[in-house]
Amino acid sequence: MSDERTFIMIKPDGVQRGLIGEILGRFERKGFKLVAMKFQQSDVAHLEKHYDDLKARPFFPGLVKYMASGPVCAMVWEGLNAVKTGRVMLGATNPADSAPGTIRGDLCIQVGRNICHGSDSVESANKEIDLWFKKEELVNWTSTQKSWVYE
Ligand code: DAT
Ligand code: MG
């Protein structure tokens, strides 16, 4: 039940603006458990796969170019309702609509530079985790905090 996983990624603008610590710190402080993390610059083919559902959209080429322009920090976070709560923590896709207190609401302005990605369903989380991580990169560990985060 508390083992739901979501894929969270800090985009190149988030990395270059020095926001890795701020963003991953929010997931850490919330009580989610880090399962995997990697820092890499991805190629266009990989990013086209990641955003495959958006390939017909006019902003797709620009999106992929921006995502390939620098390294990203890719992570898997685990916990109760990790996907849904992760999306709430990110805020609306367009920072103009993201509530203050959310990552996008607090830290960015424009939709094309919205600093972070989060899976939108358990199904897409599983697909994205598979795309970005090998099975052996997902760390199996028990946090000593678990008994304080869950009743
Ligand atoms: P989300 O990242 O909130 O899941 P999405 O999957 O609909 O949003 O789109 C993926 C990313 O594409 C989004 O984070 C930013 C970019 N994007 C979405 N709509 C856009 C638009 N109208 N113009 C430019 N970029 C856009
Ligand atoms: Mg999406």
mmCIF file of C-alpha atoms and ligand atoms in Angstrom:
data_model
loop_
_atom_site.group_PDB
_atom_site.id
_atom_site.type_symbol
_atom_site.label_atom_id
_atom_site.label_comp_id
_atom_site.label_asym_id
_atom_site.label_seq_id
_atom_site.Cartn_x
_atom_site.Cartn_y
_atom_site.Cartn_z
ATOM 1 C CA MET A 1 0.000 0.000 0.000
ATOM 2 C CA SER A 2 2.787 2.432 0.892
ATOM 3 C CA ASP A 3 4.937 1.020 -1.901
ATOM 4 C CA GLU A 4 3.483 3.069 -4.761
ATOM 5 C CA ARG A 5 6.242 4.597 -6.863
ATOM 6 C CA THR A 6 6.456 7.722 -8.971
ATOM 7 C CA PHE A 7 9.036 9.034 -11.405
ATOM 8 C CA ILE A 8 10.170 12.586 -10.631
ATOM 9 C CA MET A 9 12.680 14.418 -12.802
ATOM 10 C CA ILE A 10 14.344 17.780 -12.363
ATOM 11 C CA LYS A 11 14.568 19.276 -15.844
ATOM 12 C CA PRO A 12 17.636 21.080 -17.268
ATOM 13 C CA ASP A 13 16.387 24.515 -16.125
ATOM 14 C CA GLY A 14 15.851 23.207 -12.578
ATOM 15 C CA VAL A 15 19.347 21.732 -12.556
ATOM 16 C CA GLN A 16 21.001 24.886 -13.927
ATOM 17 C CA ARG A 17 19.088 27.158 -11.582
ATOM 18 C CA GLY A 18 20.499 25.190 -8.647
ATOM 19 C CA LEU A 19 17.144 23.745 -7.579
ATOM 20 C CA ILE A 20 17.986 20.031 -7.268
ATOM 21 C CA GLY A 21 18.343 20.243 -3.484
ATOM 22 C CA GLU A 22 15.201 22.360 -3.083
ATOM 23 C CA ILE A 23 13.048 19.976 -5.141
ATOM 24 C CA LEU A 24 14.349 16.652 -3.865
ATOM 25 C CA GLY A 25 14.349 18.086 -0.338
ATOM 26 C CA ARG A 26 10.601 18.605 -0.553
ATOM 27 C CA PHE A 27 10.045 14.928 -1.403
ATOM 28 C CA GLU A 28 12.445 13.896 1.343
ATOM 29 C CA ARG A 29 10.816 16.144 3.970
ATOM 30 C CA LYS A 30 7.336 15.041 2.930
ATOM 31 C CA GLY A 31 8.228 11.507 4.026
ATOM 32 C CA PHE A 32 8.632 9.754 0.692
ATOM 33 C CA LYS A 33 11.443 7.251 0.318
ATOM 34 C CA LEU A 34 14.107 7.635 -2.359
ATOM 35 C CA VAL A 35 14.426 4.428 -4.363
ATOM 36 C CA ALA A 36 16.664 5.516 -7.255
ATOM 37 C CA MET A 37 18.403 8.600 -8.552
ATOM 38 C CA LYS A 38 20.621 9.417 -11.512
ATOM 39 C CA PHE A 39 22.113 12.534 -13.063
ATOM 40 C CA GLN A 40 22.521 12.365 -16.818
ATOM 41 C CA GLN A 41 22.169 14.218 -20.088
ATOM 42 C CA SER A 42 19.724 12.266 -22.238
ATOM 43 C CA ASP A 43 19.641 12.004 -26.009
ATOM 44 C CA VAL A 44 16.720 13.093 -28.158
ATOM 45 C CA ALA A 45 15.584 9.504 -28.913
ATOM 46 C CA HIS A 46 15.249 8.708 -25.195
ATOM 47 C CA LEU A 47 13.337 11.927 -24.502
ATOM 48 C CA GLU A 48 11.034 11.332 -27.473
ATOM 49 C CA LYS A 49 10.145 8.007 -25.880
ATOM 50 C CA HIS A 50 9.586 9.655 -22.509
ATOM 51 C CA TYR A 51 7.188 12.206 -24.041
ATOM 52 C CA ASP A 52 5.719 9.834 -26.661
ATOM 53 C CA ASP A 53 2.113 10.723 -25.710
ATOM 54 C CA LEU A 54 2.787 14.361 -26.672
ATOM 55 C CA LYS A 55 4.414 13.772 -30.072
ATOM 56 C CA ALA A 56 1.508 15.283 -32.019
ATOM 57 C CA ARG A 57 1.586 18.547 -30.027
ATOM 58 C CA PRO A 58 3.070 21.667 -31.616
ATOM 59 C CA PHE A 59 5.433 22.243 -28.679
ATOM 60 C CA PHE A 60 6.900 18.700 -28.873
ATOM 61 C CA PRO A 61 10.115 19.519 -30.851
ATOM 62 C CA GLY A 62 10.911 22.458 -28.562
ATOM 63 C CA LEU A 63 10.151 20.361 -25.484
ATOM 64 C CA VAL A 64 12.536 17.587 -26.535
ATOM 65 C CA LYS A 65 15.267 20.074 -27.505
ATOM 66 C CA TYR A 66 15.013 21.797 -24.106
ATOM 67 C CA MET A 67 15.046 18.480 -22.255
ATOM 68 C CA ALA A 68 18.147 17.347 -24.199
ATOM 69 C CA SER A 69 19.953 20.677 -23.674
ATOM 70 C CA GLY A 70 21.533 19.731 -20.355
ATOM 71 C CA PRO A 71 21.596 17.129 -17.617
ATOM 72 C CA VAL A 72 18.497 16.124 -15.694
ATOM 73 C CA CYS A 73 18.140 14.553 -12.271
ATOM 74 C CA ALA A 74 15.885 11.485 -12.542
ATOM 75 C CA MET A 75 14.447 9.938 -9.393
ATOM 76 C CA VAL A 76 12.049 7.324 -8.137
ATOM 77 C CA TRP A 77 10.170 8.154 -4.926
ATOM 78 C CA GLU A 78 8.036 5.665 -3.018
ATOM 79 C CA GLY A 79 5.176 5.986 -0.556
ATOM 80 C CA LEU A 80 1.423 6.088 -0.043
ATOM 81 C CA ASN A 81 -0.239 7.775 -3.054
ATOM 82 C CA ALA A 82 3.201 8.797 -4.342
ATOM 83 C CA VAL A 83 1.881 9.520 -7.852
ATOM 84 C CA LYS A 84 -1.069 11.696 -6.904
ATOM 85 C CA THR A 85 0.663 13.469 -4.033
ATOM 86 C CA GLY A 86 3.743 13.986 -6.218
ATOM 87 C CA ARG A 87 1.574 15.774 -8.780
ATOM 88 C CA VAL A 88 0.028 17.931 -6.054
ATOM 89 C CA MET A 89 3.512 18.850 -4.830
ATOM 90 C CA LEU A 90 4.573 19.802 -8.390
ATOM 91 C CA GLY A 91 1.514 21.975 -9.023
ATOM 92 C CA ALA A 92 -0.319 22.609 -12.292
ATOM 93 C CA THR A 93 1.576 22.118 -15.573
ATOM 94 C CA ASN A 94 1.429 25.836 -16.338
ATOM 95 C CA PRO A 95 3.108 27.769 -13.506
ATOM 96 C CA ALA A 96 0.644 30.593 -14.151
ATOM 97 C CA ASP A 97 -1.971 28.246 -12.655
ATOM 98 C CA SER A 98 0.202 26.480 -10.049
ATOM 99 C CA ALA A 99 -0.783 27.282 -6.479
ATOM 100 C CA PRO A 100 1.766 29.028 -4.250
ATOM 101 C CA GLY A 101 3.354 26.395 -2.026
ATOM 102 C CA THR A 102 3.798 23.976 -4.922
ATOM 103 C CA ILE A 103 7.179 23.495 -6.596
ATOM 104 C CA ARG A 104 6.089 25.114 -9.857
ATOM 105 C CA GLY A 105 3.966 27.694 -8.049
ATOM 106 C CA ASP A 106 6.952 28.815 -6.006
ATOM 107 C CA LEU A 107 9.886 28.444 -8.371
ATOM 108 C CA CYS A 108 9.027 29.056 -12.025
ATOM 109 C CA ILE A 109 6.991 31.237 -14.353
ATOM 110 C CA GLN A 110 6.515 29.758 -17.831
ATOM 111 C CA VAL A 111 5.053 26.415 -19.006
ATOM 112 C CA GLY A 112 7.979 25.687 -21.338
ATOM 113 C CA ARG A 113 10.420 26.026 -18.411
ATOM 114 C CA ASN A 114 8.509 24.390 -15.587
ATOM 115 C CA ILE A 115 11.587 22.790 -13.925
ATOM 116 C CA CYS A 116 10.236 19.360 -12.996
ATOM 117 C CA HIS A 117 8.369 16.318 -14.219
ATOM 118 C CA GLY A 118 6.138 13.933 -12.276
ATOM 119 C CA SER A 119 4.231 10.852 -13.457
ATOM 120 C CA ASP A 120 0.501 11.428 -13.969
ATOM 121 C CA SER A 121 -0.722 7.875 -13.191
ATOM 122 C CA VAL A 122 0.559 4.650 -11.673
ATOM 123 C CA GLU A 123 0.607 3.162 -15.168
ATOM 124 C CA SER A 124 2.772 5.937 -16.614
ATOM 125 C CA ALA A 125 4.973 5.884 -13.492
ATOM 126 C CA ASN A 126 5.736 2.203 -14.111
ATOM 127 C CA LYS A 127 6.447 2.882 -17.794
ATOM 128 C CA GLU A 128 8.708 5.848 -16.982
ATOM 129 C CA ILE A 129 10.593 3.999 -14.231
ATOM 130 C CA ASP A 130 11.219 1.179 -16.739
ATOM 131 C CA LEU A 131 12.431 3.632 -19.359
ATOM 132 C CA TRP A 132 14.850 5.498 -17.073
ATOM 133 C CA PHE A 133 16.110 2.800 -14.700
ATOM 134 C CA LYS A 134 17.383 -0.758 -14.852
ATOM 135 C CA LYS A 135 15.827 -3.114 -12.296
ATOM 136 C CA GLU A 136 19.122 -3.303 -10.366
ATOM 137 C CA GLU A 137 19.230 0.496 -10.030
ATOM 138 C CA LEU A 138 16.079 0.455 -7.888
ATOM 139 C CA VAL A 139 17.389 0.157 -4.346
ATOM 140 C CA ASN A 140 15.561 -2.154 -1.976
ATOM 141 C CA TRP A 141 15.903 -0.698 1.529
ATOM 142 C CA THR A 142 13.798 0.045 4.609
ATOM 143 C CA SER A 143 13.867 3.553 6.002
ATOM 144 C CA THR A 144 14.093 3.805 9.786
ATOM 145 C CA GLN A 145 11.594 6.680 9.491
ATOM 146 C CA LYS A 146 8.854 4.431 8.149
ATOM 147 C CA SER A 147 7.234 3.755 11.522
ATOM 148 C CA TRP A 148 6.918 7.526 12.111
ATOM 149 C CA VAL A 149 5.577 8.378 8.670
ATOM 150 C CA TYR A 150 2.860 5.682 8.736
ATOM 151 C CA GLU A 151 0.561 4.678 11.615
HETATM 152 P P1 DAT B 1 2.994 17.682 -17.034
HETATM 153 O O1 DAT B 1 4.487 17.904 -17.117
HETATM 154 O O2 DAT B 1 2.374 18.542 -15.978
HETATM 155 O O3 DAT B 1 2.626 16.223 -16.895
HETATM 156 P P2 DAT B 1 2.202 17.455 -19.822
HETATM 157 O O4 DAT B 1 2.517 16.001 -19.695
HETATM 158 O O5 DAT B 1 0.879 17.830 -20.383
HETATM 159 O O6 DAT B 1 2.363 18.201 -18.425
HETATM 160 O O7 DAT B 1 3.313 18.168 -20.718
HETATM 161 C C1 DAT B 1 4.664 17.808 -20.569
HETATM 162 C C2 DAT B 1 5.495 19.043 -20.587
HETATM 163 O O8 DAT B 1 5.366 19.685 -21.850
HETATM 164 C C3 DAT B 1 5.091 20.116 -19.579
HETATM 165 O O9 DAT B 1 5.639 19.877 -18.300
HETATM 166 C C4 DAT B 1 5.638 21.349 -20.191
HETATM 167 C C5 DAT B 1 5.468 21.090 -21.679
HETATM 168 N N1 DAT B 1 4.239 21.726 -22.158
HETATM 169 C C6 DAT B 1 2.979 21.329 -21.910
HETATM 170 N N2 DAT B 1 2.093 22.155 -22.494
HETATM 171 C C7 DAT B 1 2.836 23.090 -23.129
HETATM 172 C C8 DAT B 1 2.526 24.225 -23.915
HETATM 173 N N3 DAT B 1 1.265 24.570 -24.175
HETATM 174 N N4 DAT B 1 3.565 24.970 -24.388
HETATM 175 C C9 DAT B 1 4.832 24.641 -24.142
HETATM 176 N N5 DAT B 1 5.190 23.569 -23.400
HETATM 177 C C10 DAT B 1 4.210 22.820 -22.908
HETATM 178 MG MG MG B 2 2.857 14.647 -18.216
#
